[in-house]
């Protein structure tokens, strides 16, 4: 009788969205998976804060690219709905507030968008808007197919013909702002359709034009919110993983990755308590730059990663209100009058802008359970520069608590002033409780290098084959998943990354992935009425006319030649 094959073991370091999704995928493939998380909760930045009946999303508060979420759960043999996750559509998408008292409503409603755009750029403006959507749609479809679902393990990966022939169509060498300027001719609308680069932690004047796909998914697929908070999605993934056998050890930080004597193979992890746990493979979902510099032996590569450009950080306020603020919708954007200068302050000087652009989320508009009846919960995200080293001569480098208090006060006062000046709502006196996250707290709570909330930047030379690989280059059986590895940052992108990394691990162990692309295809379209019929390029009439034209040219050629 043949000996039973020993079950492969995997350790995942960090219970962020990429970590819990990867753990569930590997467990479904037959691995015994243990997840170690330093905090006493899962989800990382995608977690919740509470105060006496109020609930706040600590990080992400809107769900984009819903198809990537559906695919992740489908691959795991379930659905969002089956796991009790109810997605609610936010309509409108945003209210954008300008300093001159004007506002703009972004919506998936085409009629509403037509009226909004024609108000500022006339009927030709709406036609140009449709052209912008067409380009952004192309960016979206090409990116999902050729970037998010493919790995880029070396520079040669970028030479794949399937990718290379579409490279220029993605406009990676032009900024979002420059591409938008081709379609929108007023500064107001250029700002409306470029602020979304903040989701990537980048300035619209630097972010590659490819990322107009974010505006596209919002306008074409909508903005969604999971009832009960964004962490409902993470909690569902955790429960799915546990059904497949995943074990979670919360409040259990690790001190290092255990390596073989020659430092060539990952063999497990060592906890801060000194306990060592072995495994056949280790997947790191902790901040990648932190991991290279704190969990692995020091190398020039690790130091080089610290010097790479990072995304921004934020000062985030979580306010429990004693009433409803009707002037605010679920998602609100307040744009700085000095639009470009405000981004330069953040990304070039690493400062808090004199007049910041900021985002205000009121979850109670779509989910009343976020606050006691008759009251609002409000989350404010003010993008600011990330932390710099002690030797830096500019940027966010506070030396004491008083410096932090001054910066928080500056951000808070700017928010109160802008909201009141633009909407008429005076909210400062209605805040009964305030919680705050700063670049320093982001760094301390989640081990984020420089407190950068979205990991490494997404400039062209920080993505694709230039981004840190999902597999360590010199240490076998050590992999990465999360914001700073391929394919990049954001919850849906990290979900896509979990599939890329999981399949790479399974391939290394000769295990077939228990999900297939074919299994994700719709079963609709099998009836005769649903079959796709491609019209010929030329109709019979066109062919007859073309034949007549050829005969005429031939006839004239003969007769002219005899003259």
PDB file of C-alpha atoms in Angstrom, residues 54-215:
ATOM      1  CA  UNK A  54     -20.868  54.407  15.747  1.00  0.00           C
ATOM      2  CA  UNK A  55     -18.940  52.419  13.134  1.00  0.00           C
ATOM      3  CA  UNK A  56     -16.189  53.748  10.895  1.00  0.00           C
ATOM      4  CA  UNK A  57     -14.297  52.177   7.993  1.00  0.00           C
ATOM      5  CA  UNK A  58     -10.673  52.702   8.969  1.00  0.00           C
ATOM      6  CA  UNK A  59      -9.465  52.538   5.375  1.00  0.00           C
ATOM      7  CA  UNK A  60     -11.419  51.807   2.166  1.00  0.00           C
ATOM      8  CA  UNK A  61     -15.028  52.970   2.200  1.00  0.00           C
ATOM      9  CA  UNK A  62     -16.149  52.340  -1.375  1.00  0.00           C
ATOM     10  CA  UNK A  63     -16.083  49.152  -3.398  1.00  0.00           C
ATOM     11  CA  UNK A  64     -14.906  49.407  -7.011  1.00  0.00           C
ATOM     12  CA  UNK A  65     -14.313  46.790  -9.714  1.00  0.00           C
ATOM     13  CA  UNK A  66     -17.087  44.529  -8.352  1.00  0.00           C
ATOM     14  CA  UNK A  67     -16.342  41.815 -10.916  1.00  0.00           C
ATOM     15  CA  UNK A  68     -12.964  41.143  -9.285  1.00  0.00           C
ATOM     16  CA  UNK A  69     -14.701  40.565  -5.934  1.00  0.00           C
ATOM     17  CA  UNK A  70     -17.238  38.258  -7.564  1.00  0.00           C
ATOM     18  CA  UNK A  71     -14.446  36.312  -9.265  1.00  0.00           C
ATOM     19  CA  UNK A  72     -12.496  35.823  -6.031  1.00  0.00           C
ATOM     20  CA  UNK A  73     -15.505  34.320  -4.249  1.00  0.00           C
ATOM     21  CA  UNK A  74     -16.475  32.269  -7.305  1.00  0.00           C
ATOM     22  CA  UNK A  75     -12.967  30.778  -7.427  1.00  0.00           C
ATOM     23  CA  UNK A  76     -13.465  29.751  -3.799  1.00  0.00           C
ATOM     24  CA  UNK A  77     -16.701  27.970  -4.641  1.00  0.00           C
ATOM     25  CA  UNK A  78     -19.102  30.533  -3.218  1.00  0.00           C
ATOM     26  CA  UNK A  79     -20.539  34.018  -3.774  1.00  0.00           C
ATOM     27  CA  UNK A  80     -20.682  37.279  -1.881  1.00  0.00           C
ATOM     28  CA  UNK A  81     -24.405  36.807  -1.404  1.00  0.00           C
ATOM     29  CA  UNK A  82     -24.009  33.266  -0.077  1.00  0.00           C
ATOM     30  CA  UNK A  83     -21.548  34.570   2.515  1.00  0.00           C
ATOM     31  CA  UNK A  84     -23.983  37.213   3.702  1.00  0.00           C
ATOM     32  CA  UNK A  85     -22.314  40.188   2.016  1.00  0.00           C
ATOM     33  CA  UNK A  86     -24.918  42.611   0.703  1.00  0.00           C
ATOM     34  CA  UNK A  87     -23.613  45.295  -1.655  1.00  0.00           C
ATOM     35  CA  UNK A  88     -25.541  48.566  -1.807  1.00  0.00           C
ATOM     36  CA  UNK A  89     -25.144  50.936  -4.749  1.00  0.00           C
ATOM     37  CA  UNK A  90     -24.222  54.523  -3.934  1.00  0.00           C
ATOM     38  CA  UNK A  91     -26.115  57.039  -6.060  1.00  0.00           C
ATOM     39  CA  UNK A  92     -24.833  59.544  -6.884  1.00  0.00           C
ATOM     40  CA  UNK A  93     -21.199  58.454  -6.935  1.00  0.00           C
ATOM     41  CA  UNK A  94     -19.901  61.750  -5.534  1.00  0.00           C
ATOM     42  CA  UNK A  95     -20.702  65.358  -4.919  1.00  0.00           C
ATOM     43  CA  UNK A  96     -17.685  67.471  -5.850  1.00  0.00           C
ATOM     44  CA  UNK A  97     -17.473  70.849  -4.170  1.00  0.00           C
ATOM     45  CA  UNK A  98     -15.461  73.776  -5.564  1.00  0.00           C
ATOM     46  CA  UNK A  99     -14.207  76.878  -3.797  1.00  0.00           C
ATOM     47  CA  UNK A 100     -16.307  79.215  -5.964  1.00  0.00           C
ATOM     48  CA  UNK A 101     -19.528  77.746  -4.589  1.00  0.00           C
ATOM     49  CA  UNK A 102     -20.235  75.497  -7.572  1.00  0.00           C
ATOM     50  CA  UNK A 103     -20.609  71.723  -7.371  1.00  0.00           C
ATOM     51  CA  UNK A 104     -20.630  68.776  -9.754  1.00  0.00           C
ATOM     52  CA  UNK A 105     -22.456  65.474  -9.352  1.00  0.00           C
ATOM     53  CA  UNK A 106     -20.786  62.323 -10.693  1.00  0.00           C
ATOM     54  CA  UNK A 107     -23.208  59.509 -11.447  1.00  0.00           C
ATOM     55  CA  UNK A 108     -23.746  56.303 -13.405  1.00  0.00           C
ATOM     56  CA  UNK A 109     -26.969  57.919 -14.666  1.00  0.00           C
ATOM     57  CA  UNK A 110     -26.197  58.927 -18.264  1.00  0.00           C
ATOM     58  CA  UNK A 111     -28.976  61.526 -18.398  1.00  0.00           C
ATOM     59  CA  UNK A 112     -27.672  63.147 -15.232  1.00  0.00           C
ATOM     60  CA  UNK A 113     -24.098  63.164 -16.536  1.00  0.00           C
ATOM     61  CA  UNK A 114     -25.258  64.677 -19.825  1.00  0.00           C
ATOM     62  CA  UNK A 115     -26.897  67.570 -17.996  1.00  0.00           C
ATOM     63  CA  UNK A 116     -23.894  68.104 -15.698  1.00  0.00           C
ATOM     64  CA  UNK A 117     -21.327  68.127 -18.507  1.00  0.00           C
ATOM     65  CA  UNK A 118     -23.376  70.232 -20.912  1.00  0.00           C
ATOM     66  CA  UNK A 119     -23.796  72.807 -18.142  1.00  0.00           C
ATOM     67  CA  UNK A 120     -20.063  73.541 -18.397  1.00  0.00           C
ATOM     68  CA  UNK A 121     -18.946  72.429 -21.869  1.00  0.00           C
ATOM     69  CA  UNK A 122     -22.097  72.314 -24.006  1.00  0.00           C
ATOM     70  CA  UNK A 123     -23.290  69.508 -26.268  1.00  0.00           C
ATOM     71  CA  UNK A 124     -19.844  69.006 -27.789  1.00  0.00           C
ATOM     72  CA  UNK A 125     -18.568  68.466 -24.253  1.00  0.00           C
ATOM     73  CA  UNK A 126     -20.849  65.483 -23.748  1.00  0.00           C
ATOM     74  CA  UNK A 127     -19.669  63.968 -27.021  1.00  0.00           C
ATOM     75  CA  UNK A 128     -16.084  64.371 -25.852  1.00  0.00           C
ATOM     76  CA  UNK A 129     -17.073  62.769 -22.537  1.00  0.00           C
ATOM     77  CA  UNK A 130     -18.246  59.685 -24.441  1.00  0.00           C
ATOM     78  CA  UNK A 131     -14.853  59.638 -26.169  1.00  0.00           C
ATOM     79  CA  UNK A 132     -13.149  59.790 -22.761  1.00  0.00           C
ATOM     80  CA  UNK A 133     -15.268  56.858 -21.569  1.00  0.00           C
ATOM     81  CA  UNK A 134     -14.327  54.879 -24.659  1.00  0.00           C
ATOM     82  CA  UNK A 135     -10.615  55.401 -23.995  1.00  0.00           C
ATOM     83  CA  UNK A 136     -10.991  54.651 -20.272  1.00  0.00           C
ATOM     84  CA  UNK A 137     -12.987  51.510 -21.132  1.00  0.00           C
ATOM     85  CA  UNK A 138     -10.083  50.375 -23.299  1.00  0.00           C
ATOM     86  CA  UNK A 139      -7.641  51.041 -20.444  1.00  0.00           C
ATOM     87  CA  UNK A 140      -9.870  49.034 -18.113  1.00  0.00           C
ATOM     88  CA  UNK A 141     -10.340  45.978 -20.333  1.00  0.00           C
ATOM     89  CA  UNK A 142      -6.693  45.800 -21.424  1.00  0.00           C
ATOM     90  CA  UNK A 143      -5.429  46.245 -17.853  1.00  0.00           C
ATOM     91  CA  UNK A 144      -7.663  43.537 -16.406  1.00  0.00           C
ATOM     92  CA  UNK A 145      -6.748  41.061 -19.156  1.00  0.00           C
ATOM     93  CA  UNK A 146      -3.049  41.776 -19.656  1.00  0.00           C
ATOM     94  CA  UNK A 147      -1.905  43.234 -16.304  1.00  0.00           C
ATOM     95  CA  UNK A 148      -4.084  42.311 -13.329  1.00  0.00           C
ATOM     96  CA  UNK A 149      -4.429  38.656 -14.311  1.00  0.00           C
ATOM     97  CA  UNK A 150      -0.856  38.124 -15.515  1.00  0.00           C
ATOM     98  CA  UNK A 151       2.394  37.966 -13.601  1.00  0.00           C
ATOM     99  CA  UNK A 152       5.457  39.987 -14.547  1.00  0.00           C
ATOM    100  CA  UNK A 153       8.297  37.911 -13.167  1.00  0.00           C
ATOM    101  CA  UNK A 154      11.088  39.552 -15.177  1.00  0.00           C
ATOM    102  CA  UNK A 155      11.691  42.345 -17.641  1.00  0.00           C
ATOM    103  CA  UNK A 156      11.082  39.821 -20.420  1.00  0.00           C
ATOM    104  CA  UNK A 157       7.468  39.528 -19.251  1.00  0.00           C
ATOM    105  CA  UNK A 158       6.878  42.992 -20.669  1.00  0.00           C
ATOM    106  CA  UNK A 159       7.983  41.712 -24.060  1.00  0.00           C
ATOM    107  CA  UNK A 160       5.032  39.332 -24.318  1.00  0.00           C
ATOM    108  CA  UNK A 161       3.445  40.060 -27.719  1.00  0.00           C
ATOM    109  CA  UNK A 162      -0.032  39.890 -26.177  1.00  0.00           C
ATOM    110  CA  UNK A 163       0.949  42.769 -23.862  1.00  0.00           C
ATOM    111  CA  UNK A 164       3.437  44.687 -25.970  1.00  0.00           C
ATOM    112  CA  UNK A 165       1.071  45.307 -28.865  1.00  0.00           C
ATOM    113  CA  UNK A 166      -1.329  47.091 -26.485  1.00  0.00           C
ATOM    114  CA  UNK A 167       1.264  49.072 -24.505  1.00  0.00           C
ATOM    115  CA  UNK A 168       0.808  52.407 -26.261  1.00  0.00           C
ATOM    116  CA  UNK A 169      -2.981  52.063 -26.096  1.00  0.00           C
ATOM    117  CA  UNK A 170      -2.636  52.154 -22.308  1.00  0.00           C
ATOM    118  CA  UNK A 171      -0.946  55.596 -22.458  1.00  0.00           C
ATOM    119  CA  UNK A 172       1.548  54.795 -19.680  1.00  0.00           C
ATOM    120  CA  UNK A 173       3.876  57.631 -20.710  1.00  0.00           C
ATOM    121  CA  UNK A 174       1.237  60.362 -20.411  1.00  0.00           C
ATOM    122  CA  UNK A 175      -0.411  61.539 -17.219  1.00  0.00           C
ATOM    123  CA  UNK A 176      -4.077  61.154 -16.362  1.00  0.00           C
ATOM    124  CA  UNK A 177      -4.360  64.935 -16.442  1.00  0.00           C
ATOM    125  CA  UNK A 178      -2.853  65.281 -19.925  1.00  0.00           C
ATOM    126  CA  UNK A 179      -5.112  62.554 -21.328  1.00  0.00           C
ATOM    127  CA  UNK A 180      -8.208  64.069 -19.704  1.00  0.00           C
ATOM    128  CA  UNK A 181      -7.278  67.468 -21.138  1.00  0.00           C
ATOM    129  CA  UNK A 182      -7.780  66.069 -24.645  1.00  0.00           C
ATOM    130  CA  UNK A 183     -11.454  65.446 -23.859  1.00  0.00           C
ATOM    131  CA  UNK A 184     -12.342  68.138 -21.329  1.00  0.00           C
ATOM    132  CA  UNK A 185     -11.612  71.733 -22.243  1.00  0.00           C
ATOM    133  CA  UNK A 186     -12.410  73.504 -18.994  1.00  0.00           C
ATOM    134  CA  UNK A 187     -10.209  73.343 -15.925  1.00  0.00           C
ATOM    135  CA  UNK A 188     -13.254  72.470 -13.830  1.00  0.00           C
ATOM    136  CA  UNK A 189     -14.001  69.239 -15.692  1.00  0.00           C
ATOM    137  CA  UNK A 190     -10.336  68.332 -15.949  1.00  0.00           C
ATOM    138  CA  UNK A 191     -10.297  68.313 -12.168  1.00  0.00           C
ATOM    139  CA  UNK A 192     -13.575  66.385 -11.953  1.00  0.00           C
ATOM    140  CA  UNK A 193     -12.183  63.550 -14.057  1.00  0.00           C
ATOM    141  CA  UNK A 194      -8.657  63.347 -12.612  1.00  0.00           C
ATOM    142  CA  UNK A 195      -8.957  63.573  -8.803  1.00  0.00           C
ATOM    143  CA  UNK A 196      -9.356  59.769  -8.681  1.00  0.00           C
ATOM    144  CA  UNK A 197      -5.585  59.329  -8.929  1.00  0.00           C
ATOM    145  CA  UNK A 198      -5.628  59.935  -5.172  1.00  0.00           C
ATOM    146  CA  UNK A 199      -6.848  56.320  -4.876  1.00  0.00           C
ATOM    147  CA  UNK A 200      -3.429  55.273  -6.137  1.00  0.00           C
ATOM    148  CA  UNK A 201      -1.724  57.721  -3.771  1.00  0.00           C
ATOM    149  CA  UNK A 202      -0.481  59.759  -6.745  1.00  0.00           C
ATOM    150  CA  UNK A 203      -0.825  63.202  -8.282  1.00  0.00           C
ATOM    151  CA  UNK A 204      -2.955  63.316 -11.463  1.00  0.00           C
ATOM    152  CA  UNK A 205      -0.053  65.201 -13.049  1.00  0.00           C
ATOM    153  CA  UNK A 206       2.218  62.191 -12.525  1.00  0.00           C
ATOM    154  CA  UNK A 207      -0.080  59.134 -12.520  1.00  0.00           C
ATOM    155  CA  UNK A 208       0.028  57.219 -15.847  1.00  0.00           C
ATOM    156  CA  UNK A 209      -2.951  57.800 -18.132  1.00  0.00           C
ATOM    157  CA  UNK A 210      -3.791  54.095 -17.805  1.00  0.00           C
ATOM    158  CA  UNK A 211      -5.432  54.779 -14.465  1.00  0.00           C
ATOM    159  CA  UNK A 212      -8.400  56.552 -16.011  1.00  0.00           C
ATOM    160  CA  UNK A 213      -9.753  53.003 -15.664  1.00  0.00           C
ATOM    161  CA  UNK A 214     -10.684  54.008 -12.103  1.00  0.00           C
ATOM    162  CA  UNK A 215     -13.007  56.737 -13.352  1.00  0.00           C
TER     163      UNK A 215
END
